[in-house]
Tab-separated table of C-alpha atoms and ligand atoms in Angstrom:
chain	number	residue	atom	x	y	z
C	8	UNK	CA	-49.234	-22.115	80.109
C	9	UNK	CA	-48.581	-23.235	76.676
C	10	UNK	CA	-50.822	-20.702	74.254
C	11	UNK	CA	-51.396	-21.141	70.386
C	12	UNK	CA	-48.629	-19.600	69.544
C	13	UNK	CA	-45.465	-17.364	71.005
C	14	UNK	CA	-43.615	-14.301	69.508
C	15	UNK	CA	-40.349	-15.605	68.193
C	16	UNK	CA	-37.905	-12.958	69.929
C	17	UNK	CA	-34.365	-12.514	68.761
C	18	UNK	CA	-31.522	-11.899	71.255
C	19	UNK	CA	-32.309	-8.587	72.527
C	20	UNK	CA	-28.487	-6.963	71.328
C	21	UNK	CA	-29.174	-7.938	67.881
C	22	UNK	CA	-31.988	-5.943	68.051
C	23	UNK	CA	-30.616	-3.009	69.836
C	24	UNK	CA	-27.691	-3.369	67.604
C	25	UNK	CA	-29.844	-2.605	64.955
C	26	UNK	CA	-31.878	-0.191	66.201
C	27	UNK	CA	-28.825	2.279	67.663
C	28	UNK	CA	-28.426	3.089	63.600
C	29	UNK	CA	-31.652	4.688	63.911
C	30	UNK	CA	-30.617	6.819	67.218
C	31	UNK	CA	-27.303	7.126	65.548
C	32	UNK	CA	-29.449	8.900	62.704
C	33	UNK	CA	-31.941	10.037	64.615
C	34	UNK	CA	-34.117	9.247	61.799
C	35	UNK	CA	-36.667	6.981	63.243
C	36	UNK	CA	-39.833	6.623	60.539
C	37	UNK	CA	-40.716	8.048	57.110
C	38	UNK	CA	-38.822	5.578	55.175
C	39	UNK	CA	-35.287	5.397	56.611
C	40	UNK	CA	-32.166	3.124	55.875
C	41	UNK	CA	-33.814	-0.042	58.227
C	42	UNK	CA	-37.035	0.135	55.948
C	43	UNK	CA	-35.061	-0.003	52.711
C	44	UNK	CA	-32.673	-2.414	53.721
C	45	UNK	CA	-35.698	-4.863	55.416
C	46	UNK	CA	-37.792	-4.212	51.977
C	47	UNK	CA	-34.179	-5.340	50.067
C	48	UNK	CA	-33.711	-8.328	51.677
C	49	UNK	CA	-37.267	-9.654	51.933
C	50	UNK	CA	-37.209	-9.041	48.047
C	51	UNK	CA	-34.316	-11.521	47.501
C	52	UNK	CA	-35.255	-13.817	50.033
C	53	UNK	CA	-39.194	-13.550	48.825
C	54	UNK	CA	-37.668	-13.706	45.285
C	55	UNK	CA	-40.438	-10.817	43.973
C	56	UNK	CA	-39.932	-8.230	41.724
C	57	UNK	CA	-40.691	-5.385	44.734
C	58	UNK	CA	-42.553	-5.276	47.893
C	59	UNK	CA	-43.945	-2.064	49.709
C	60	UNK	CA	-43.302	-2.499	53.900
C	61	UNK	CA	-46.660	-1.504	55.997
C	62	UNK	CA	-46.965	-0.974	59.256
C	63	UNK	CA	-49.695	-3.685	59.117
C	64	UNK	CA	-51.676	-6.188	57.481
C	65	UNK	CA	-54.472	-4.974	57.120
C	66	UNK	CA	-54.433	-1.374	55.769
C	67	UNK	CA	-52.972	-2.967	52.719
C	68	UNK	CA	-55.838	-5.044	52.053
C	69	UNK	CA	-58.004	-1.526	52.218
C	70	UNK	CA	-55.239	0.025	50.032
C	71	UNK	CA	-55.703	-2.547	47.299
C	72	UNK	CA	-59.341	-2.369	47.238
C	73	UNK	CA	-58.664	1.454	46.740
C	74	UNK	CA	-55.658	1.259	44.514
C	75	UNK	CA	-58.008	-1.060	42.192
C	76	UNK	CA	-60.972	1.410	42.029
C	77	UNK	CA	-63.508	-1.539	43.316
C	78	UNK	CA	-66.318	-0.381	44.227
C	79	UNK	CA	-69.863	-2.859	43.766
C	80	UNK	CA	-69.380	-6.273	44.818
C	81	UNK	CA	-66.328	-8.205	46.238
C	82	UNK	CA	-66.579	-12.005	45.953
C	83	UNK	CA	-64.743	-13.531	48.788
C	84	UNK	CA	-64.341	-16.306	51.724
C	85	UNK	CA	-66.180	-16.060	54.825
C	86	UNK	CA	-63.709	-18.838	55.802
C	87	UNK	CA	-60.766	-16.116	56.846
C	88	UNK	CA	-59.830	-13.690	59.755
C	89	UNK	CA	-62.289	-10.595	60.089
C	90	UNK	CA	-59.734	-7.893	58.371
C	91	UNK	CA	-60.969	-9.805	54.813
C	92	UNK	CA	-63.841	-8.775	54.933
C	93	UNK	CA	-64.086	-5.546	57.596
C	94	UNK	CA	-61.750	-4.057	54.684
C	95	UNK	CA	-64.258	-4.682	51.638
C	96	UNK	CA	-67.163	-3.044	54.132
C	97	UNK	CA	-64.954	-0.433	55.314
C	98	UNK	CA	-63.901	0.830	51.680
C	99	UNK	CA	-67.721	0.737	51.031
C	100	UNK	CA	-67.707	-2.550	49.136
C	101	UNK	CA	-70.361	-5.148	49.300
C	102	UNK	CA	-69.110	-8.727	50.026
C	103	UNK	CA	-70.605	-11.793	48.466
C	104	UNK	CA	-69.237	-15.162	50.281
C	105	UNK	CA	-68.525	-17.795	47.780
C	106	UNK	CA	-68.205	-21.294	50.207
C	107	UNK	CA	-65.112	-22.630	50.238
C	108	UNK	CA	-63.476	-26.488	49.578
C	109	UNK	CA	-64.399	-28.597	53.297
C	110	UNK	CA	-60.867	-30.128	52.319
C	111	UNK	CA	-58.512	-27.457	51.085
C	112	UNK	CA	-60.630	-24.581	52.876
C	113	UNK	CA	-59.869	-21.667	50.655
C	114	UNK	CA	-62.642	-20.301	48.150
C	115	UNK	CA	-64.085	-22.902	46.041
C	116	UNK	CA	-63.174	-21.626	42.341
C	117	UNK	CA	-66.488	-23.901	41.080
C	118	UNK	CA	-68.591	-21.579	43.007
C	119	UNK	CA	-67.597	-18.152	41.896
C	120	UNK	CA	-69.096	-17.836	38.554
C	121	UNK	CA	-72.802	-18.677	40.047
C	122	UNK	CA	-71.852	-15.687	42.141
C	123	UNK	CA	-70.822	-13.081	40.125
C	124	UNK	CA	-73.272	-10.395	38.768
C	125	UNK	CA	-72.724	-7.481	36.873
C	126	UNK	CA	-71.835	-5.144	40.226
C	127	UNK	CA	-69.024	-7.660	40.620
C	128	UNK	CA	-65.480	-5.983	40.768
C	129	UNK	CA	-63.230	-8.181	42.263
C	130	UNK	CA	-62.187	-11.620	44.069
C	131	UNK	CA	-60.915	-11.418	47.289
C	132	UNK	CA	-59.337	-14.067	48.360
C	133	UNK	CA	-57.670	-15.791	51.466
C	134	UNK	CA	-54.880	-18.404	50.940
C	135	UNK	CA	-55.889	-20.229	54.239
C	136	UNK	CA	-53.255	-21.368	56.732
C	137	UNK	CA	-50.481	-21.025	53.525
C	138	UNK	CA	-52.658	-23.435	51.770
C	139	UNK	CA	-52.880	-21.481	48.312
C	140	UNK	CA	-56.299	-20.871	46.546
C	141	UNK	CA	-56.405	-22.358	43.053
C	142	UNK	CA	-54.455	-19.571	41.537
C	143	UNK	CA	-54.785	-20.417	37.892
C	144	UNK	CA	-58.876	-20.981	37.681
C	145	UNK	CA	-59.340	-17.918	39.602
C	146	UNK	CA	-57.471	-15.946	37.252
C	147	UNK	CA	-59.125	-17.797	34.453
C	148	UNK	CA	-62.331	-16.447	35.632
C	149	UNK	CA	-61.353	-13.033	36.529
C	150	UNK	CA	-59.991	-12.701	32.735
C	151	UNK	CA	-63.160	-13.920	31.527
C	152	UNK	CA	-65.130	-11.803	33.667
C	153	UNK	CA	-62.789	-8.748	33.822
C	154	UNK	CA	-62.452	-8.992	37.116
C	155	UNK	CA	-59.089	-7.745	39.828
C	156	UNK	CA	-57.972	-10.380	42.104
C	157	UNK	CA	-56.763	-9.513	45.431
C	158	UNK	CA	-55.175	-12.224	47.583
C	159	UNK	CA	-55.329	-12.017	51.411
C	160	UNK	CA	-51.563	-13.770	51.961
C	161	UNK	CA	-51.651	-13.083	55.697
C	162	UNK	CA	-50.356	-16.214	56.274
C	163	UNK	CA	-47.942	-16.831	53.870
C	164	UNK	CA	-44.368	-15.842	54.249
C	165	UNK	CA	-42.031	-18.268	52.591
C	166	UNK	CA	-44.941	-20.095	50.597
C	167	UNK	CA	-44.527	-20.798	46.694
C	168	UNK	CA	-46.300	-22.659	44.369
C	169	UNK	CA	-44.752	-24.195	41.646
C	170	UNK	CA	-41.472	-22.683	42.438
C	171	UNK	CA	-42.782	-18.876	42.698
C	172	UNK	CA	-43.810	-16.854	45.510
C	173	UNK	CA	-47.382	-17.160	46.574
C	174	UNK	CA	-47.290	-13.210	46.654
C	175	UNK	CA	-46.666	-13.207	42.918
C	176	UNK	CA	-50.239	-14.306	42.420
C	177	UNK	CA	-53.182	-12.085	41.722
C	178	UNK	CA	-53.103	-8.312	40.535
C	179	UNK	CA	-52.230	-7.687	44.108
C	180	UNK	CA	-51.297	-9.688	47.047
C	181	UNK	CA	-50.783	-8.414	50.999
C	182	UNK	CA	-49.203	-10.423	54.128
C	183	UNK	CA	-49.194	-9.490	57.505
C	184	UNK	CA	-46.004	-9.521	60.047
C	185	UNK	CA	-48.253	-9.537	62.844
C	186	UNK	CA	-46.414	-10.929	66.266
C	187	UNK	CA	-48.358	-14.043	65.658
C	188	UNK	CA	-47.080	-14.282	62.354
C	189	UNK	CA	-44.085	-16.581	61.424
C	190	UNK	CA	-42.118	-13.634	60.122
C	191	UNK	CA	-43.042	-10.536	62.607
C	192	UNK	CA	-41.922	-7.081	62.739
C	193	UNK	CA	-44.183	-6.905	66.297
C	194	UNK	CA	-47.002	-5.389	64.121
C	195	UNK	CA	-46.626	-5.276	60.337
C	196	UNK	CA	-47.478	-6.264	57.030
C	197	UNK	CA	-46.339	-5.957	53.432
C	198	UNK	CA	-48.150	-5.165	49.252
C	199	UNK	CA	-47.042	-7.026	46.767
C	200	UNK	CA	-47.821	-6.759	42.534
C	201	UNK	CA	-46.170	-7.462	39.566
C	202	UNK	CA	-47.614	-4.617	37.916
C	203	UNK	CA	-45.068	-0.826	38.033
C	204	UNK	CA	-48.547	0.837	37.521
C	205	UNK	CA	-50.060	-0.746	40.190
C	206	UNK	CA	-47.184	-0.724	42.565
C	207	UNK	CA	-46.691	2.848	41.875
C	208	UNK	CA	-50.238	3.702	42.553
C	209	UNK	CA	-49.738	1.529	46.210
C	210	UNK	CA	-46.748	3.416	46.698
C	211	UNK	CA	-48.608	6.554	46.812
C	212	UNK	CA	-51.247	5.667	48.382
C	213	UNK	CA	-49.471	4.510	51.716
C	214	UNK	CA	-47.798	7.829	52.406
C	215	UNK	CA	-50.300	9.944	52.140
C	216	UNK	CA	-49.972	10.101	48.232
C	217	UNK	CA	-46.654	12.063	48.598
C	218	UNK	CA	-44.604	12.033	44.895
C	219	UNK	CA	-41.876	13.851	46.846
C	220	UNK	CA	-42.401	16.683	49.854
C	221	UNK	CA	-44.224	19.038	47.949
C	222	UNK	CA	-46.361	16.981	45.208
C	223	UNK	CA	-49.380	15.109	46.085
C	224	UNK	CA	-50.644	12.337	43.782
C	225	UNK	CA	-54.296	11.418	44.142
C	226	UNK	CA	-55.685	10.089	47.833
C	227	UNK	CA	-53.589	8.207	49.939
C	228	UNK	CA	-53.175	7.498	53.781
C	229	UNK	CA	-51.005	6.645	56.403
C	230	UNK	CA	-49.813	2.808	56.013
C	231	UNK	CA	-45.945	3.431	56.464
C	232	UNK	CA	-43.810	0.600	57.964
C	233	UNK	CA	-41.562	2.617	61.041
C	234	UNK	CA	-38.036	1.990	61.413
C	235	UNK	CA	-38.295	0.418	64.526
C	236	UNK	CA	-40.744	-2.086	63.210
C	237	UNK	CA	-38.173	-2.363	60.662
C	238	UNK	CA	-35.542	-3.163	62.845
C	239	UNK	CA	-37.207	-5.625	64.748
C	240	UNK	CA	-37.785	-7.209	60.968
C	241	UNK	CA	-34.342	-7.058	60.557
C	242	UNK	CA	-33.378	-8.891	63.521
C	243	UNK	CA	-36.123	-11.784	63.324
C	244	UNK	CA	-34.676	-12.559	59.526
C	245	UNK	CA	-31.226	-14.184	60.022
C	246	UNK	CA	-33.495	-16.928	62.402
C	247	UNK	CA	-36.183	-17.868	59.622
C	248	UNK	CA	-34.599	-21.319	58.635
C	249	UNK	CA	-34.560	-21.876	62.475
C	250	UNK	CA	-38.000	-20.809	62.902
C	251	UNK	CA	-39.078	-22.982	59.678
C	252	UNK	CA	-37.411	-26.273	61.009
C	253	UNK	CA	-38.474	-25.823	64.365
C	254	UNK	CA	-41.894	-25.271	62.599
C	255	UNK	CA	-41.713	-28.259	60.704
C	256	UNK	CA	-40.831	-30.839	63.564
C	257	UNK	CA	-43.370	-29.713	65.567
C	258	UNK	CA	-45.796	-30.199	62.849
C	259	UNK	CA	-44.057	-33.558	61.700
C	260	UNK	CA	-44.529	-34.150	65.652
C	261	UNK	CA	-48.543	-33.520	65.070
C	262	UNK	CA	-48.911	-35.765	62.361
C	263	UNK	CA	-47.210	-38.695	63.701
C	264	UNK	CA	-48.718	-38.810	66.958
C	265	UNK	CA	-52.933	-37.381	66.185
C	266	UNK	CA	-55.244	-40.934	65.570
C	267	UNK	CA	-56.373	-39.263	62.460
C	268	UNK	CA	-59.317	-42.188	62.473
C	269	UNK	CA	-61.322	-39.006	64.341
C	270	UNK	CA	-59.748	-36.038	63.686
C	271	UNK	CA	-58.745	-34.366	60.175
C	272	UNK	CA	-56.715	-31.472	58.968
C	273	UNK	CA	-56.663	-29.344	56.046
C	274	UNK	CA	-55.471	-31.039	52.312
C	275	UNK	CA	-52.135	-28.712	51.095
C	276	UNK	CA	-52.496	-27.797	47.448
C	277	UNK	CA	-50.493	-29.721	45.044
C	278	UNK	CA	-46.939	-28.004	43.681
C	279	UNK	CA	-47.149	-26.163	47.280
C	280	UNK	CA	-43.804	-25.457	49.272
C	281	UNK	CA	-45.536	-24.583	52.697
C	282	UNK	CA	-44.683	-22.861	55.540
C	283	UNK	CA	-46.057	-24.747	58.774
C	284	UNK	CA	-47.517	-21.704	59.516
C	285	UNK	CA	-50.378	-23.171	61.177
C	286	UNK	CA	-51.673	-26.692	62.701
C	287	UNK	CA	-55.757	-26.150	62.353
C	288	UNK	CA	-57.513	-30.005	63.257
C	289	UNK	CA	-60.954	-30.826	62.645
C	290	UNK	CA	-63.502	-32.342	64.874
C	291	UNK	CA	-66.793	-34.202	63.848
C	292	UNK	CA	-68.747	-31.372	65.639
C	293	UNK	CA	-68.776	-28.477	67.899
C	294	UNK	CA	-69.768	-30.367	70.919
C	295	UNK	CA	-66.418	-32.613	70.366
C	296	UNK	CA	-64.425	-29.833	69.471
C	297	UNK	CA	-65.846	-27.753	72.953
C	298	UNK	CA	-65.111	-30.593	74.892
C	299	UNK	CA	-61.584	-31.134	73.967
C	300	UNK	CA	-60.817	-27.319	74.279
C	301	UNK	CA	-62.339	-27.328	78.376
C	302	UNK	CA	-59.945	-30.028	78.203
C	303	UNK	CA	-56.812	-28.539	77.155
C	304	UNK	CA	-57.771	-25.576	79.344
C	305	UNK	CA	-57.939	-27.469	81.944
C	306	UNK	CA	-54.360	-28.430	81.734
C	307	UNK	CA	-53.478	-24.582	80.767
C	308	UNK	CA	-53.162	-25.613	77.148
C	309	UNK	CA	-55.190	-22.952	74.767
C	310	UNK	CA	-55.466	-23.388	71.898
C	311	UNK	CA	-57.726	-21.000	68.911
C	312	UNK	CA	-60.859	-21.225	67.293
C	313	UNK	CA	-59.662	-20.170	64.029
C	314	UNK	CA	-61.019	-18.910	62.107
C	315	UNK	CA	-64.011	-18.833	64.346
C	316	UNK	CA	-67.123	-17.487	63.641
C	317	UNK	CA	-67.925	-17.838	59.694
C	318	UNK	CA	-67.196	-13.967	58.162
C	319	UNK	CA	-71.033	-14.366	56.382
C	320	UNK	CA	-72.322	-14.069	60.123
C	321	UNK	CA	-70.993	-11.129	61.157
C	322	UNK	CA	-73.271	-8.858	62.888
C	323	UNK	CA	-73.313	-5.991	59.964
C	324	UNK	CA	-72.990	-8.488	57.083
C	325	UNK	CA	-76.321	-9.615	55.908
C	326	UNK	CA	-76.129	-13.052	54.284
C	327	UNK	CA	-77.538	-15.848	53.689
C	328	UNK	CA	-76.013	-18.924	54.915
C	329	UNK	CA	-72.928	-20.422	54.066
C	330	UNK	CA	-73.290	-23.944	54.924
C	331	UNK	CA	-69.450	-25.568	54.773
C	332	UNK	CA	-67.611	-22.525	55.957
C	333	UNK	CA	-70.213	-22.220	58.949
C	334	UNK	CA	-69.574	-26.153	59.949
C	335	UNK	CA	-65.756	-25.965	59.585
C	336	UNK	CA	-65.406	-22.888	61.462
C	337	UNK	CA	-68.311	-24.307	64.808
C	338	UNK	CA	-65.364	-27.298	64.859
C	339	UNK	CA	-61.984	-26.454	63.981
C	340	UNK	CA	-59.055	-25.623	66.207
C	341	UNK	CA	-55.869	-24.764	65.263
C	342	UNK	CA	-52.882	-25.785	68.274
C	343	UNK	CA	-49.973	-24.430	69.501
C	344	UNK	CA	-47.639	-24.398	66.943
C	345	UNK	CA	-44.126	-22.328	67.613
C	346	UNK	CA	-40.335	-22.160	68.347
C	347	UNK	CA	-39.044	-23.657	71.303
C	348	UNK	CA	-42.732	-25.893	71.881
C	349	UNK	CA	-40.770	-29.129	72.936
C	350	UNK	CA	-41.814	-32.871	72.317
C	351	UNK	CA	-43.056	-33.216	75.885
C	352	UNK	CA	-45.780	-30.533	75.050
C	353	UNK	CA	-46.792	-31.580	71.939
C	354	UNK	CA	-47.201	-35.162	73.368
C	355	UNK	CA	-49.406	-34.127	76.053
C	356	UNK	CA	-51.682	-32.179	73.969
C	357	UNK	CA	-52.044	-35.181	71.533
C	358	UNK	CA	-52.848	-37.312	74.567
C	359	UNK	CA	-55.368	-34.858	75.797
C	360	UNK	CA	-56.935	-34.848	72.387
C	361	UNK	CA	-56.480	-38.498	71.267
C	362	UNK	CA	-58.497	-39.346	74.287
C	363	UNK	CA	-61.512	-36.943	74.393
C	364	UNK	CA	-62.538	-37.245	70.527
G	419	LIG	C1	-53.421	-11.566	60.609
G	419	LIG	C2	-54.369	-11.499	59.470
G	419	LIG	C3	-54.769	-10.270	58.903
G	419	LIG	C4	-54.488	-8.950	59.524
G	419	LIG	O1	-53.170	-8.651	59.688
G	419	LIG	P1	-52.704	-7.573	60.765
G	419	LIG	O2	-51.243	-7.464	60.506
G	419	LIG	O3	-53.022	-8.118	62.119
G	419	LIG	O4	-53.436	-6.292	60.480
G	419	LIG	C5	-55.550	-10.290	57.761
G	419	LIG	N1	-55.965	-11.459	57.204
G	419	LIG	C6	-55.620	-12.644	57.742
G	419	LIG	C7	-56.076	-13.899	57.055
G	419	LIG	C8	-54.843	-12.706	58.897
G	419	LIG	O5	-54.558	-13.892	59.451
């Protein structure tokens, strides 16, 4: 069975190497030595001025929405994975989808301004697949409008755009290190900002607002990054340029074998160092796209509609509709896409597809 993706596993002893300093310690959460030395070395390799380890990626997006005061309206993509926009309802937010570009698929920055009214707090945004949003309009508007930006980086480790890290972008920026991720601490995520204020604020809020054992500083819950997630961090970082080249030839592999006269993919952002985090292709329409996944299931290939259905349609979201997120996500698949998927594979699923478009 060859699935969208596969957990990239180090050798079990480098693990358990790791982890025996927590047993040694028997210190196994609350912000040991593994945490600090993880959060260290993603900093340098990240190149940002600090980072704040979570134990996913998702409580960080609720965090920021906090840690910003929004309340009112959120402008954002219905073009993204459910957590965007489950965290805007769940911190009592309202979101208000903004389509996004059919080539680029993040938020369409020509669209925002028609959307924002004066309840409108923030932007919320998802840099799609590692493709980045346009950065410098949105913050154009935001300034204009007095508005926070929040990007959604999920998918982003190792991305920068014109030489800086994606996560440098936006008053605050989260990822996730979700299994499926390309940098994984099993389950895991990370909060990024420029701002001391801001990251001080985040830093609070993620432990429970502790400013030492005894002081509390405003409201805060439980978003702390354990030291075994840490260690499994720790042991998946020496292998990143391995997992990024592996990445890349199997995408290189994609591109030179799909008959692109049918099929499209997503347009990468100029000044964009990407991450091959994803392969997403594009059919005409559904009933193409349908047919080639009973296809590939067939031959136990599966592959993911994703993002798949359009966030505006969700069953407690009450929008109107959203007419070029709604076709890309009825006819978009992304395929497998991982370490140790060999040329063999990757051939046969082109053939599969190649023929049934
Ligand atoms: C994976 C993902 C998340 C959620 O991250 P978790 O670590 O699974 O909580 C949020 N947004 C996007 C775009 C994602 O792909």
């Amino acid at each position: 069975m060859i699935r969208v993706t596969k957990t990239f596993l180090p050798p079990q002893e480098e693990y358990q190497a790791i982890l025996k300093k927590a047993w040694d310690s028997g210190w196994i959460t609350n912000r040991g030595v593994l945490i600090k030395e993880l959060e260290e070395k993603l900093k340098n390799y990240l190149q940002v001025p600090n980072i704040i380890a979570t134990t996913n990626g998702t409580l960080p997006l609720q965090i920021a929405i906090k840690a910003l005061g929004l309340k009112g309206e959120i402008i954002t993509t219905p073009f993204s994975y459910v957590a965007t926009t489950s965290s805007i309802v769940w911190e009592g937010c309202s979101p208000v989808f903004v389509d996004i570009h059919p080539e680029y698929l993040t938020i369409d920055e020509t669209k925002i301004e028609a959307a924002i009214t004066s309840k409108t707090t923030a932007i919320l945004a998802t840099h799609v697949f590692g493709n980045p949003c346009d950065v410098e309009t949105i913050q154009t508007i935001a300034k204009k409008h007095n508005l926070k930006v929040i990007y959604d980086a999920a998918h982003c480790f190792g991305v920068t755009y014109k030489n800086q890290s994606i996560f440098k972008f936006g008053d605050i920026s989260t990822c996730s290190f979700h299994a499926t991720k390309l940098f994984h601490t099993g389950e895991g995520g990370a909060m990024f900002t420029n701002s001391e204020e801001i990251h001080d604020i985040l830093f609070y809020q993620h432990n429970f607002g502790h400013q030492g054992p005894e002081s509390i500083q405003g409201i805060g819950i439980n978003a702390k990054m354990s030291e075994l997630q840490a260690a499994l961090g720790l042991s998946v970082l020496p292998y990143l340029d391995i997992i990024m080249n592996e990445r890349r030839s199997v995408v290189n592999q994609y591109n030179e074998t799909i008959d692109f006269s049918k099929i499209t993919t997503f347009k990468l952002r100029g000044n964009t160092n990407w991450n091959y985090s994803y392969y997403p292709i594009l059919f005409k329409d559904e009933t193409v796209l349908l047919k080639v996944q009973a296809k590939l299931i067939e031959n136990n290939i599966i592959p993911r509609r994703y993002f798949y259905p359009s966030l505006n349609t969700l069953d407690y979201i009450n929008s109107k509709t959203i007419n070029i997120s709604e076709s890309i996500a009825s006819r978009v698949l992304c395929l497998p896409l991982y370490v140790g998927l060999k040329k063999e594979e990757t051939d046969k699923i082109v053939e599969i597809i190649n023929i049934n478009v």
